[in-house]
Structure formats: structure tokens, C-alpha cells
mmCIF file with all atom_site columns, C-alpha atoms in Angstrom:
data_model
loop_
_atom_site.group_PDB
_atom_site.id
_atom_site.type_symbol
_atom_site.label_atom_id
_atom_site.label_alt_id
_atom_site.label_comp_id
_atom_site.label_asym_id
_atom_site.label_entity_id
_atom_site.label_seq_id
_atom_site.pdbx_PDB_ins_code
_atom_site.Cartn_x
_atom_site.Cartn_y
_atom_site.Cartn_z
_atom_site.occupancy
_atom_site.B_iso_or_equiv
_atom_site.pdbx_formal_charge
_atom_site.auth_seq_id
_atom_site.auth_comp_id
_atom_site.auth_asym_id
_atom_site.auth_atom_id
_atom_site.pdbx_PDB_model_num
ATOM 1   C CA . UNK A 1 1   ? 93.997  123.360 110.846 1.00 0.00 ? 28  UNK A CA 1
ATOM 2   C CA . UNK A 1 2   ? 91.256  122.332 108.434 1.00 0.00 ? 29  UNK A CA 1
ATOM 3   C CA . UNK A 1 3   ? 91.339  118.539 108.344 1.00 0.00 ? 30  UNK A CA 1
ATOM 4   C CA . UNK A 1 4   ? 88.575  118.351 105.759 1.00 0.00 ? 31  UNK A CA 1
ATOM 5   C CA . UNK A 1 5   ? 90.552  120.473 103.303 1.00 0.00 ? 32  UNK A CA 1
ATOM 6   C CA . UNK A 1 6   ? 93.624  118.302 103.859 1.00 0.00 ? 33  UNK A CA 1
ATOM 7   C CA . UNK A 1 7   ? 91.546  115.202 103.197 1.00 0.00 ? 34  UNK A CA 1
ATOM 8   C CA . UNK A 1 8   ? 90.035  116.625 100.018 1.00 0.00 ? 35  UNK A CA 1
ATOM 9   C CA . UNK A 1 9   ? 93.228  118.128 98.565  1.00 0.00 ? 36  UNK A CA 1
ATOM 10  C CA . UNK A 1 10  ? 95.771  115.476 99.565  1.00 0.00 ? 37  UNK A CA 1
ATOM 11  C CA . UNK A 1 11  ? 93.877  112.211 100.029 1.00 0.00 ? 38  UNK A CA 1
ATOM 12  C CA . UNK A 1 12  ? 90.922  112.580 97.678  1.00 0.00 ? 39  UNK A CA 1
ATOM 13  C CA . UNK A 1 13  ? 92.352  114.300 94.619  1.00 0.00 ? 40  UNK A CA 1
ATOM 14  C CA . UNK A 1 14  ? 93.193  111.192 92.579  1.00 0.00 ? 41  UNK A CA 1
ATOM 15  C CA . UNK A 1 15  ? 90.982  110.371 89.617  1.00 0.00 ? 42  UNK A CA 1
ATOM 16  C CA . UNK A 1 16  ? 90.526  106.778 90.800  1.00 0.00 ? 43  UNK A CA 1
ATOM 17  C CA . UNK A 1 17  ? 88.995  107.644 94.166  1.00 0.00 ? 44  UNK A CA 1
ATOM 18  C CA . UNK A 1 18  ? 89.432  108.903 97.702  1.00 0.00 ? 45  UNK A CA 1
ATOM 19  C CA . UNK A 1 19  ? 92.112  107.197 99.780  1.00 0.00 ? 46  UNK A CA 1
ATOM 20  C CA . UNK A 1 20  ? 91.835  108.928 103.118 1.00 0.00 ? 47  UNK A CA 1
ATOM 21  C CA . UNK A 1 21  ? 89.744  110.615 105.768 1.00 0.00 ? 48  UNK A CA 1
ATOM 22  C CA . UNK A 1 22  ? 89.966  113.347 108.392 1.00 0.00 ? 49  UNK A CA 1
ATOM 23  C CA . UNK A 1 23  ? 92.458  112.602 111.135 1.00 0.00 ? 50  UNK A CA 1
ATOM 24  C CA . UNK A 1 24  ? 91.080  111.312 114.434 1.00 0.00 ? 51  UNK A CA 1
ATOM 25  C CA . UNK A 1 25  ? 92.845  110.176 117.577 1.00 0.00 ? 52  UNK A CA 1
ATOM 26  C CA . UNK A 1 26  ? 91.882  106.528 117.032 1.00 0.00 ? 53  UNK A CA 1
ATOM 27  C CA . UNK A 1 27  ? 91.284  104.517 113.827 1.00 0.00 ? 54  UNK A CA 1
ATOM 28  C CA . UNK A 1 28  ? 87.748  104.551 112.474 1.00 0.00 ? 55  UNK A CA 1
ATOM 29  C CA . UNK A 1 29  ? 87.885  101.266 110.565 1.00 0.00 ? 56  UNK A CA 1
ATOM 30  C CA . UNK A 1 30  ? 87.567  97.862  112.143 1.00 0.00 ? 57  UNK A CA 1
ATOM 31  C CA . UNK A 1 31  ? 85.385  96.850  115.057 1.00 0.00 ? 58  UNK A CA 1
ATOM 32  C CA . UNK A 1 32  ? 85.295  100.175 116.935 1.00 0.00 ? 59  UNK A CA 1
ATOM 33  C CA . UNK A 1 33  ? 83.914  103.515 115.746 1.00 0.00 ? 60  UNK A CA 1
ATOM 34  C CA . UNK A 1 34  ? 85.218  105.550 118.663 1.00 0.00 ? 61  UNK A CA 1
ATOM 35  C CA . UNK A 1 35  ? 84.800  109.002 117.083 1.00 0.00 ? 62  UNK A CA 1
ATOM 36  C CA . UNK A 1 36  ? 81.665  108.922 114.880 1.00 0.00 ? 63  UNK A CA 1
ATOM 37  C CA . UNK A 1 37  ? 81.310  111.610 112.211 1.00 0.00 ? 64  UNK A CA 1
ATOM 38  C CA . UNK A 1 38  ? 78.148  113.133 113.743 1.00 0.00 ? 65  UNK A CA 1
ATOM 39  C CA . UNK A 1 39  ? 80.037  113.669 117.000 1.00 0.00 ? 66  UNK A CA 1
ATOM 40  C CA . UNK A 1 40  ? 83.083  115.135 115.245 1.00 0.00 ? 67  UNK A CA 1
ATOM 41  C CA . UNK A 1 41  ? 80.840  117.608 113.431 1.00 0.00 ? 68  UNK A CA 1
ATOM 42  C CA . UNK A 1 42  ? 80.258  119.321 116.805 1.00 0.00 ? 69  UNK A CA 1
ATOM 43  C CA . UNK A 1 43  ? 83.777  118.946 118.178 1.00 0.00 ? 70  UNK A CA 1
ATOM 44  C CA . UNK A 1 44  ? 86.247  121.884 118.266 1.00 0.00 ? 71  UNK A CA 1
ATOM 45  C CA . UNK A 1 45  ? 89.014  121.185 115.767 1.00 0.00 ? 72  UNK A CA 1
ATOM 46  C CA . UNK A 1 46  ? 86.755  119.151 113.470 1.00 0.00 ? 73  UNK A CA 1
ATOM 47  C CA . UNK A 1 47  ? 83.526  121.167 113.244 1.00 0.00 ? 74  UNK A CA 1
ATOM 48  C CA . UNK A 1 48  ? 82.529  123.040 110.098 1.00 0.00 ? 75  UNK A CA 1
ATOM 49  C CA . UNK A 1 49  ? 82.552  125.861 109.196 1.00 0.00 ? 76  UNK A CA 1
ATOM 50  C CA . UNK A 1 50  ? 85.963  126.652 110.692 1.00 0.00 ? 77  UNK A CA 1
ATOM 51  C CA . UNK A 1 51  ? 85.420  130.308 111.653 1.00 0.00 ? 78  UNK A CA 1
ATOM 52  C CA . UNK A 1 52  ? 84.851  129.592 115.342 1.00 0.00 ? 79  UNK A CA 1
ATOM 53  C CA . UNK A 1 53  ? 87.898  127.306 115.549 1.00 0.00 ? 80  UNK A CA 1
ATOM 54  C CA . UNK A 1 54  ? 90.121  129.933 113.930 1.00 0.00 ? 81  UNK A CA 1
ATOM 55  C CA . UNK A 1 55  ? 88.850  132.674 116.243 1.00 0.00 ? 82  UNK A CA 1
ATOM 56  C CA . UNK A 1 56  ? 89.422  130.549 119.347 1.00 0.00 ? 83  UNK A CA 1
ATOM 57  C CA . UNK A 1 57  ? 92.895  129.541 118.123 1.00 0.00 ? 84  UNK A CA 1
ATOM 58  C CA . UNK A 1 58  ? 93.858  133.180 117.669 1.00 0.00 ? 85  UNK A CA 1
ATOM 59  C CA . UNK A 1 59  ? 92.641  133.930 121.203 1.00 0.00 ? 86  UNK A CA 1
ATOM 60  C CA . UNK A 1 60  ? 94.818  131.120 122.564 1.00 0.00 ? 87  UNK A CA 1
ATOM 61  C CA . UNK A 1 61  ? 97.802  132.351 120.573 1.00 0.00 ? 88  UNK A CA 1
ATOM 62  C CA . UNK A 1 62  ? 97.354  135.860 121.973 1.00 0.00 ? 89  UNK A CA 1
ATOM 63  C CA . UNK A 1 63  ? 97.012  134.542 125.537 1.00 0.00 ? 90  UNK A CA 1
ATOM 64  C CA . UNK A 1 64  ? 100.297 132.670 125.070 1.00 0.00 ? 91  UNK A CA 1
ATOM 65  C CA . UNK A 1 65  ? 102.016 135.871 123.952 1.00 0.00 ? 92  UNK A CA 1
ATOM 66  C CA . UNK A 1 66  ? 101.950 135.240 120.194 1.00 0.00 ? 93  UNK A CA 1
ATOM 67  C CA . UNK A 1 67  ? 99.229  137.615 119.023 1.00 0.00 ? 94  UNK A CA 1
ATOM 68  C CA . UNK A 1 68  ? 101.444 138.575 116.060 1.00 0.00 ? 95  UNK A CA 1
ATOM 69  C CA . UNK A 1 69  ? 102.294 134.974 115.242 1.00 0.00 ? 96  UNK A CA 1
ATOM 70  C CA . UNK A 1 70  ? 105.592 133.143 115.537 1.00 0.00 ? 97  UNK A CA 1
ATOM 71  C CA . UNK A 1 71  ? 108.188 131.256 113.493 1.00 0.00 ? 98  UNK A CA 1
ATOM 72  C CA . UNK A 1 72  ? 108.582 127.494 113.811 1.00 0.00 ? 99  UNK A CA 1
ATOM 73  C CA . UNK A 1 73  ? 110.256 124.641 111.937 1.00 0.00 ? 100 UNK A CA 1
ATOM 74  C CA . UNK A 1 74  ? 108.660 121.386 110.844 1.00 0.00 ? 101 UNK A CA 1
ATOM 75  C CA . UNK A 1 75  ? 110.676 118.181 110.475 1.00 0.00 ? 102 UNK A CA 1
ATOM 76  C CA . UNK A 1 76  ? 109.387 115.852 107.738 1.00 0.00 ? 103 UNK A CA 1
ATOM 77  C CA . UNK A 1 77  ? 110.545 113.103 105.413 1.00 0.00 ? 104 UNK A CA 1
ATOM 78  C CA . UNK A 1 78  ? 110.845 113.658 101.673 1.00 0.00 ? 105 UNK A CA 1
ATOM 79  C CA . UNK A 1 79  ? 107.966 111.351 100.702 1.00 0.00 ? 106 UNK A CA 1
ATOM 80  C CA . UNK A 1 80  ? 105.594 113.071 98.239  1.00 0.00 ? 107 UNK A CA 1
ATOM 81  C CA . UNK A 1 81  ? 102.554 112.762 100.515 1.00 0.00 ? 108 UNK A CA 1
ATOM 82  C CA . UNK A 1 82  ? 104.464 114.183 103.497 1.00 0.00 ? 109 UNK A CA 1
ATOM 83  C CA . UNK A 1 83  ? 105.687 117.138 101.462 1.00 0.00 ? 110 UNK A CA 1
ATOM 84  C CA . UNK A 1 84  ? 102.259 117.921 99.959  1.00 0.00 ? 111 UNK A CA 1
ATOM 85  C CA . UNK A 1 85  ? 100.576 117.600 103.348 1.00 0.00 ? 112 UNK A CA 1
ATOM 86  C CA . UNK A 1 86  ? 103.173 119.819 105.030 1.00 0.00 ? 113 UNK A CA 1
ATOM 87  C CA . UNK A 1 87  ? 102.897 122.491 102.366 1.00 0.00 ? 114 UNK A CA 1
ATOM 88  C CA . UNK A 1 88  ? 99.137  122.693 102.884 1.00 0.00 ? 115 UNK A CA 1
ATOM 89  C CA . UNK A 1 89  ? 99.520  122.589 106.672 1.00 0.00 ? 116 UNK A CA 1
ATOM 90  C CA . UNK A 1 90  ? 102.027 125.437 106.556 1.00 0.00 ? 117 UNK A CA 1
ATOM 91  C CA . UNK A 1 91  ? 99.693  127.544 104.440 1.00 0.00 ? 118 UNK A CA 1
ATOM 92  C CA . UNK A 1 92  ? 96.754  126.881 106.778 1.00 0.00 ? 119 UNK A CA 1
ATOM 93  C CA . UNK A 1 93  ? 98.755  127.782 109.886 1.00 0.00 ? 120 UNK A CA 1
ATOM 94  C CA . UNK A 1 94  ? 100.114 130.938 108.258 1.00 0.00 ? 121 UNK A CA 1
ATOM 95  C CA . UNK A 1 95  ? 96.764  132.235 107.006 1.00 0.00 ? 122 UNK A CA 1
ATOM 96  C CA . UNK A 1 96  ? 94.663  131.132 109.982 1.00 0.00 ? 123 UNK A CA 1
ATOM 97  C CA . UNK A 1 97  ? 96.813  132.020 113.024 1.00 0.00 ? 124 UNK A CA 1
ATOM 98  C CA . UNK A 1 98  ? 99.922  133.755 111.651 1.00 0.00 ? 125 UNK A CA 1
ATOM 99  C CA . UNK A 1 99  ? 102.298 130.853 112.309 1.00 0.00 ? 126 UNK A CA 1
ATOM 100 C CA . UNK A 1 100 ? 105.276 131.036 109.924 1.00 0.00 ? 127 UNK A CA 1
ATOM 101 C CA . UNK A 1 101 ? 106.319 127.409 109.292 1.00 0.00 ? 128 UNK A CA 1
ATOM 102 C CA . UNK A 1 102 ? 109.653 126.519 107.683 1.00 0.00 ? 129 UNK A CA 1
ATOM 103 C CA . UNK A 1 103 ? 109.693 122.990 106.224 1.00 0.00 ? 130 UNK A CA 1
ATOM 104 C CA . UNK A 1 104 ? 112.854 120.967 106.923 1.00 0.00 ? 131 UNK A CA 1
ATOM 105 C CA . UNK A 1 105 ? 112.606 118.201 104.311 1.00 0.00 ? 132 UNK A CA 1
ATOM 106 C CA . UNK A 1 106 ? 115.113 115.371 104.895 1.00 0.00 ? 133 UNK A CA 1
ATOM 107 C CA . UNK A 1 107 ? 115.522 111.679 104.099 1.00 0.00 ? 134 UNK A CA 1
ATOM 108 C CA . UNK A 1 108 ? 113.663 109.136 106.225 1.00 0.00 ? 135 UNK A CA 1
ATOM 109 C CA . UNK A 1 109 ? 116.647 108.214 108.414 1.00 0.00 ? 136 UNK A CA 1
ATOM 110 C CA . UNK A 1 110 ? 117.448 111.856 109.154 1.00 0.00 ? 137 UNK A CA 1
ATOM 111 C CA . UNK A 1 111 ? 113.799 112.529 109.915 1.00 0.00 ? 138 UNK A CA 1
ATOM 112 C CA . UNK A 1 112 ? 113.814 109.785 112.556 1.00 0.00 ? 139 UNK A CA 1
ATOM 113 C CA . UNK A 1 113 ? 117.003 111.071 114.161 1.00 0.00 ? 140 UNK A CA 1
ATOM 114 C CA . UNK A 1 114 ? 115.651 114.633 114.320 1.00 0.00 ? 141 UNK A CA 1
ATOM 115 C CA . UNK A 1 115 ? 112.359 113.404 115.783 1.00 0.00 ? 142 UNK A CA 1
ATOM 116 C CA . UNK A 1 116 ? 114.138 111.451 118.537 1.00 0.00 ? 143 UNK A CA 1
ATOM 117 C CA . UNK A 1 117 ? 116.320 114.448 119.364 1.00 0.00 ? 144 UNK A CA 1
ATOM 118 C CA . UNK A 1 118 ? 113.463 116.959 119.278 1.00 0.00 ? 145 UNK A CA 1
ATOM 119 C CA . UNK A 1 119 ? 115.572 119.007 116.865 1.00 0.00 ? 146 UNK A CA 1
ATOM 120 C CA . UNK A 1 120 ? 112.631 120.967 115.392 1.00 0.00 ? 147 UNK A CA 1
ATOM 121 C CA . UNK A 1 121 ? 109.509 122.567 116.844 1.00 0.00 ? 148 UNK A CA 1
ATOM 122 C CA . UNK A 1 122 ? 107.225 120.046 115.152 1.00 0.00 ? 149 UNK A CA 1
ATOM 123 C CA . UNK A 1 123 ? 107.468 116.676 113.390 1.00 0.00 ? 150 UNK A CA 1
ATOM 124 C CA . UNK A 1 124 ? 105.110 115.350 110.722 1.00 0.00 ? 151 UNK A CA 1
ATOM 125 C CA . UNK A 1 125 ? 105.029 111.699 111.721 1.00 0.00 ? 152 UNK A CA 1
ATOM 126 C CA . UNK A 1 126 ? 103.068 108.714 110.516 1.00 0.00 ? 153 UNK A CA 1
ATOM 127 C CA . UNK A 1 127 ? 101.390 105.771 112.211 1.00 0.00 ? 154 UNK A CA 1
ATOM 128 C CA . UNK A 1 128 ? 101.635 102.461 110.450 1.00 0.00 ? 155 UNK A CA 1
ATOM 129 C CA . UNK A 1 129 ? 98.555  100.719 111.846 1.00 0.00 ? 156 UNK A CA 1
ATOM 130 C CA . UNK A 1 130 ? 99.176  96.981  111.915 1.00 0.00 ? 157 UNK A CA 1
ATOM 131 C CA . UNK A 1 131 ? 95.763  96.026  113.269 1.00 0.00 ? 158 UNK A CA 1
ATOM 132 C CA . UNK A 1 132 ? 92.602  98.139  113.341 1.00 0.00 ? 159 UNK A CA 1
ATOM 133 C CA . UNK A 1 133 ? 92.101  97.750  117.079 1.00 0.00 ? 160 UNK A CA 1
ATOM 134 C CA . UNK A 1 134 ? 92.630  101.146 118.782 1.00 0.00 ? 161 UNK A CA 1
ATOM 135 C CA . UNK A 1 135 ? 95.033  99.583  121.283 1.00 0.00 ? 162 UNK A CA 1
ATOM 136 C CA . UNK A 1 136 ? 97.686  99.336  118.542 1.00 0.00 ? 163 UNK A CA 1
ATOM 137 C CA . UNK A 1 137 ? 97.520  103.069 117.980 1.00 0.00 ? 164 UNK A CA 1
ATOM 138 C CA . UNK A 1 138 ? 97.622  103.872 121.708 1.00 0.00 ? 165 UNK A CA 1
ATOM 139 C CA . UNK A 1 139 ? 100.661 101.643 122.193 1.00 0.00 ? 166 UNK A CA 1
ATOM 140 C CA . UNK A 1 140 ? 102.492 103.278 119.278 1.00 0.00 ? 167 UNK A CA 1
ATOM 141 C CA . UNK A 1 141 ? 102.094 106.859 120.430 1.00 0.00 ? 168 UNK A CA 1
ATOM 142 C CA . UNK A 1 142 ? 101.784 106.825 124.176 1.00 0.00 ? 169 UNK A CA 1
ATOM 143 C CA . UNK A 1 143 ? 104.393 104.304 125.238 1.00 0.00 ? 170 UNK A CA 1
ATOM 144 C CA . UNK A 1 144 ? 107.446 106.012 126.718 1.00 0.00 ? 171 UNK A CA 1
ATOM 145 C CA . UNK A 1 145 ? 110.993 105.717 125.415 1.00 0.00 ? 172 UNK A CA 1
ATOM 146 C CA . UNK A 1 146 ? 109.889 105.556 121.772 1.00 0.00 ? 173 UNK A CA 1
ATOM 147 C CA . UNK A 1 147 ? 110.463 107.711 118.684 1.00 0.00 ? 174 UNK A CA 1
ATOM 148 C CA . UNK A 1 148 ? 106.792 108.644 118.487 1.00 0.00 ? 175 UNK A CA 1
ATOM 149 C CA . UNK A 1 149 ? 106.849 109.932 122.056 1.00 0.00 ? 176 UNK A CA 1
ATOM 150 C CA . UNK A 1 150 ? 110.290 111.576 122.287 1.00 0.00 ? 177 UNK A CA 1
ATOM 151 C CA . UNK A 1 151 ? 109.376 113.758 125.279 1.00 0.00 ? 178 UNK A CA 1
ATOM 152 C CA . UNK A 1 152 ? 107.863 110.779 127.142 1.00 0.00 ? 179 UNK A CA 1
ATOM 153 C CA . UNK A 1 153 ? 104.497 112.502 127.528 1.00 0.00 ? 180 UNK A CA 1
ATOM 154 C CA . UNK A 1 154 ? 102.204 110.657 129.910 1.00 0.00 ? 181 UNK A CA 1
ATOM 155 C CA . UNK A 1 155 ? 98.843  111.114 131.578 1.00 0.00 ? 182 UNK A CA 1
ATOM 156 C CA . UNK A 1 156 ? 97.875  109.021 134.592 1.00 0.00 ? 183 UNK A CA 1
ATOM 157 C CA . UNK A 1 157 ? 94.289  108.652 133.405 1.00 0.00 ? 184 UNK A CA 1
ATOM 158 C CA . UNK A 1 158 ? 95.318  107.576 129.915 1.00 0.00 ? 185 UNK A CA 1
ATOM 159 C CA . UNK A 1 159 ? 97.911  105.137 131.269 1.00 0.00 ? 186 UNK A CA 1
ATOM 160 C CA . UNK A 1 160 ? 95.236  103.503 133.419 1.00 0.00 ? 187 UNK A CA 1
ATOM 161 C CA . UNK A 1 161 ? 92.870  103.255 130.440 1.00 0.00 ? 188 UNK A CA 1
ATOM 162 C CA . UNK A 1 162 ? 95.535  101.628 128.244 1.00 0.00 ? 189 UNK A CA 1
ATOM 163 C CA . UNK A 1 163 ? 96.164  99.022  130.947 1.00 0.00 ? 190 UNK A CA 1
ATOM 164 C CA . UNK A 1 164 ? 92.454  98.403  131.542 1.00 0.00 ? 191 UNK A CA 1
ATOM 165 C CA . UNK A 1 165 ? 91.506  97.943  127.873 1.00 0.00 ? 192 UNK A CA 1
ATOM 166 C CA . UNK A 1 166 ? 94.254  95.341  127.442 1.00 0.00 ? 193 UNK A CA 1
ATOM 167 C CA . UNK A 1 167 ? 92.480  93.094  129.963 1.00 0.00 ? 194 UNK A CA 1
ATOM 168 C CA . UNK A 1 168 ? 88.852  93.962  129.191 1.00 0.00 ? 195 UNK A CA 1
ATOM 169 C CA . UNK A 1 169 ? 87.029  91.241  127.218 1.00 0.00 ? 196 UNK A CA 1
ATOM 170 C CA . UNK A 1 170 ? 83.641  92.917  126.838 1.00 0.00 ? 197 UNK A CA 1
ATOM 171 C CA . UNK A 1 171 ? 83.569  94.957  123.571 1.00 0.00 ? 198 UNK A CA 1
ATOM 172 C CA . UNK A 1 172 ? 81.092  97.490  124.972 1.00 0.00 ? 199 UNK A CA 1
ATOM 173 C CA . UNK A 1 173 ? 83.267  98.108  128.010 1.00 0.00 ? 200 UNK A CA 1
ATOM 174 C CA . UNK A 1 174 ? 86.360  98.445  125.827 1.00 0.00 ? 201 UNK A CA 1
ATOM 175 C CA . UNK A 1 175 ? 84.572  100.976 123.597 1.00 0.00 ? 202 UNK A CA 1
ATOM 176 C CA . UNK A 1 176 ? 83.747  103.045 126.688 1.00 0.00 ? 203 UNK A CA 1
ATOM 177 C CA . UNK A 1 177 ? 87.412  102.964 127.723 1.00 0.00 ? 204 UNK A CA 1
ATOM 178 C CA . UNK A 1 178 ? 88.506  104.138 124.255 1.00 0.00 ? 205 UNK A CA 1
ATOM 179 C CA . UNK A 1 179 ? 85.930  106.946 124.354 1.00 0.00 ? 206 UNK A CA 1
ATOM 180 C CA . UNK A 1 180 ? 87.330  108.040 127.723 1.00 0.00 ? 207 UNK A CA 1
ATOM 181 C CA . UNK A 1 181 ? 90.839  108.002 126.218 1.00 0.00 ? 208 UNK A CA 1
ATOM 182 C CA . UNK A 1 182 ? 89.716  110.302 123.412 1.00 0.00 ? 209 UNK A CA 1
ATOM 183 C CA . UNK A 1 183 ? 88.217  112.753 125.929 1.00 0.00 ? 210 UNK A CA 1
ATOM 184 C CA . UNK A 1 184 ? 91.641  113.032 127.560 1.00 0.00 ? 211 UNK A CA 1
ATOM 185 C CA . UNK A 1 185 ? 93.441  113.487 124.246 1.00 0.00 ? 212 UNK A CA 1
ATOM 186 C CA . UNK A 1 186 ? 90.999  116.154 123.036 1.00 0.00 ? 213 UNK A CA 1
ATOM 187 C CA . UNK A 1 187 ? 92.145  118.411 125.868 1.00 0.00 ? 214 UNK A CA 1
ATOM 188 C CA . UNK A 1 188 ? 95.094  119.183 123.595 1.00 0.00 ? 215 UNK A CA 1
ATOM 189 C CA . UNK A 1 189 ? 97.842  118.558 126.123 1.00 0.00 ? 216 UNK A CA 1
ATOM 190 C CA . UNK A 1 190 ? 99.519  115.554 124.501 1.00 0.00 ? 217 UNK A CA 1
ATOM 191 C CA . UNK A 1 191 ? 102.405 115.593 122.004 1.00 0.00 ? 218 UNK A CA 1
ATOM 192 C CA . UNK A 1 192 ? 100.373 114.171 119.097 1.00 0.00 ? 219 UNK A CA 1
ATOM 193 C CA . UNK A 1 193 ? 97.796  115.943 116.903 1.00 0.00 ? 220 UNK A CA 1
ATOM 194 C CA . UNK A 1 194 ? 95.955  113.865 114.250 1.00 0.00 ? 221 UNK A CA 1
ATOM 195 C CA . UNK A 1 195 ? 95.878  115.387 110.758 1.00 0.00 ? 222 UNK A CA 1
ATOM 196 C CA . UNK A 1 196 ? 94.575  112.785 108.295 1.00 0.00 ? 223 UNK A CA 1
ATOM 197 C CA . UNK A 1 197 ? 94.213  109.088 107.623 1.00 0.00 ? 224 UNK A CA 1
ATOM 198 C CA . UNK A 1 198 ? 95.512  107.703 104.341 1.00 0.00 ? 225 UNK A CA 1
ATOM 199 C CA . UNK A 1 199 ? 95.457  104.355 102.605 1.00 0.00 ? 226 UNK A CA 1
ATOM 200 C CA . UNK A 1 200 ? 98.165  103.428 100.111 1.00 0.00 ? 227 UNK A CA 1
ATOM 201 C CA . UNK A 1 201 ? 96.580  100.078 99.250  1.00 0.00 ? 228 UNK A CA 1
ATOM 202 C CA . UNK A 1 202 ? 97.526  96.469  99.880  1.00 0.00 ? 229 UNK A CA 1
ATOM 203 C CA . UNK A 1 203 ? 97.857  93.144  98.093  1.00 0.00 ? 230 UNK A CA 1
ATOM 204 C CA . UNK A 1 204 ? 96.085  90.030  99.300  1.00 0.00 ? 231 UNK A CA 1
ATOM 205 C CA . UNK A 1 205 ? 94.991  86.651  98.023  1.00 0.00 ? 232 UNK A CA 1
ATOM 206 C CA . UNK A 1 206 ? 91.584  86.744  96.306  1.00 0.00 ? 233 UNK A CA 1
ATOM 207 C CA . UNK A 1 207 ? 90.369  83.972  98.622  1.00 0.00 ? 234 UNK A CA 1
ATOM 208 C CA . UNK A 1 208 ? 90.597  86.229  101.685 1.00 0.00 ? 235 UNK A CA 1
ATOM 209 C CA . UNK A 1 209 ? 87.196  87.597  102.642 1.00 0.00 ? 236 UNK A CA 1
ATOM 210 C CA . UNK A 1 210 ? 86.016  90.127  105.212 1.00 0.00 ? 237 UNK A CA 1
ATOM 211 C CA . UNK A 1 211 ? 89.411  91.778  105.706 1.00 0.00 ? 238 UNK A CA 1
ATOM 212 C CA . UNK A 1 212 ? 89.633  95.592  105.963 1.00 0.00 ? 239 UNK A CA 1
ATOM 213 C CA . UNK A 1 213 ? 92.974  97.119  104.994 1.00 0.00 ? 240 UNK A CA 1
ATOM 214 C CA . UNK A 1 214 ? 94.049  99.436  107.860 1.00 0.00 ? 241 UNK A CA 1
ATOM 215 C CA . UNK A 1 215 ? 94.660  103.127 107.169 1.00 0.00 ? 242 UNK A CA 1
ATOM 216 C CA . UNK A 1 216 ? 97.792  104.892 108.364 1.00 0.00 ? 243 UNK A CA 1
ATOM 217 C CA . UNK A 1 217 ? 97.831  108.310 109.954 1.00 0.00 ? 244 UNK A CA 1
#
């Protein structure tokens, strides 16, 4: 997928400004910049131009037995942003690797039920980030027995990192742990693939200072 195009077309098309960024495994706002933009510019999946990513993706598809593409279904809620994002995602996957994606647009409650059941090949989920610390995101997506991890995907290394960062008080040491977590997730074996970050705004008292409204993925 082309995360930059998704950001520009979906998150940054409003006349009053840009309300999103390219999806990363951990939030970029707040006290930790775990995946800096200069690093992402060299990383497969985020680098530009996309030609090399597309070529490597096609090679992987062929090795998996899908050189001519495949048909899949995508479960998503009927929110306007979800629908617009899924339409662009489907077009990217079709044109770039021959994946024929059928969108199954349902109400929010039905979306949740389908996600828990694993009813479709893919789900377009969202992460409501409550705090900007990366631990909140890790807990949401990599705890077992939850809707956002319906297949209970785990990795021993990642589990150890999540436990260690919860007790680590040194910010530099915690940043290193989060960077190690991202290295594991970039292997592409987990159930979750980041697409974009978006911000729908927030209301707060004018006397509050120094507060950064978290983005959701």
C-alpha cells in the first residue's frame, strides 16, 4: 500500500488543513518518536518511490502461489472515513498486486461482531489512543482475548518487551524497548498493519496548556 497517498487523499484533503499522517506501528506524538520520518524513508513499506515495494510484494505473492492475484473480503464500519480509506486501499491493492478486494460495509456493532469471529479475510479497525505513550497502543493490539487481536497473535520477544517497558523508569531505556518492539512488528508476521493516523479534533478548556491531542489509527 502507499501510506503517503492515503494520508494526502483521505487525511489532508480538507481546505482547513491536514488532520493525519502516515501509519506507523506506534504513535508519533507525545514524548516518544519511535519511528522518525528519516528512518521511515528508508524502510520497506514506507519508502518512496514505491516501485521497489510493489515489485517485492508481487514476488512474495507469487511465492505464496498468488502470482495472478486473489479475491478477499474486507470488513469495515460505515463511517465516512472508513469507507473512503477502504475504497482507496482496495484500488491500491488491485492495481499494485492484483488483489481483488470486496468491501463489506456494515454498522459499527456488526463490524465488531465480524471482527471477533474472523468472518472476513481482513478488518479495517481503528485504535482510539487514550494517552500518547506507546504502551497504550501495544496493550490495545497485542493483548490476547480482545477484539483487536481475535486470533490471539503473540510473540515471545514482544511479550517480554511489553512487560519490561511497564516497569522501566528511564525514558531512554523505554525508547530502546519500543524501538525493539517495532523491529519485531516490521517483520510482517503480526495480525495488525498500520495504514494512517487521523485526528478528528477535541474540545478542551482554554486554560489547559501543553496538551497534545492524541491521533487515532
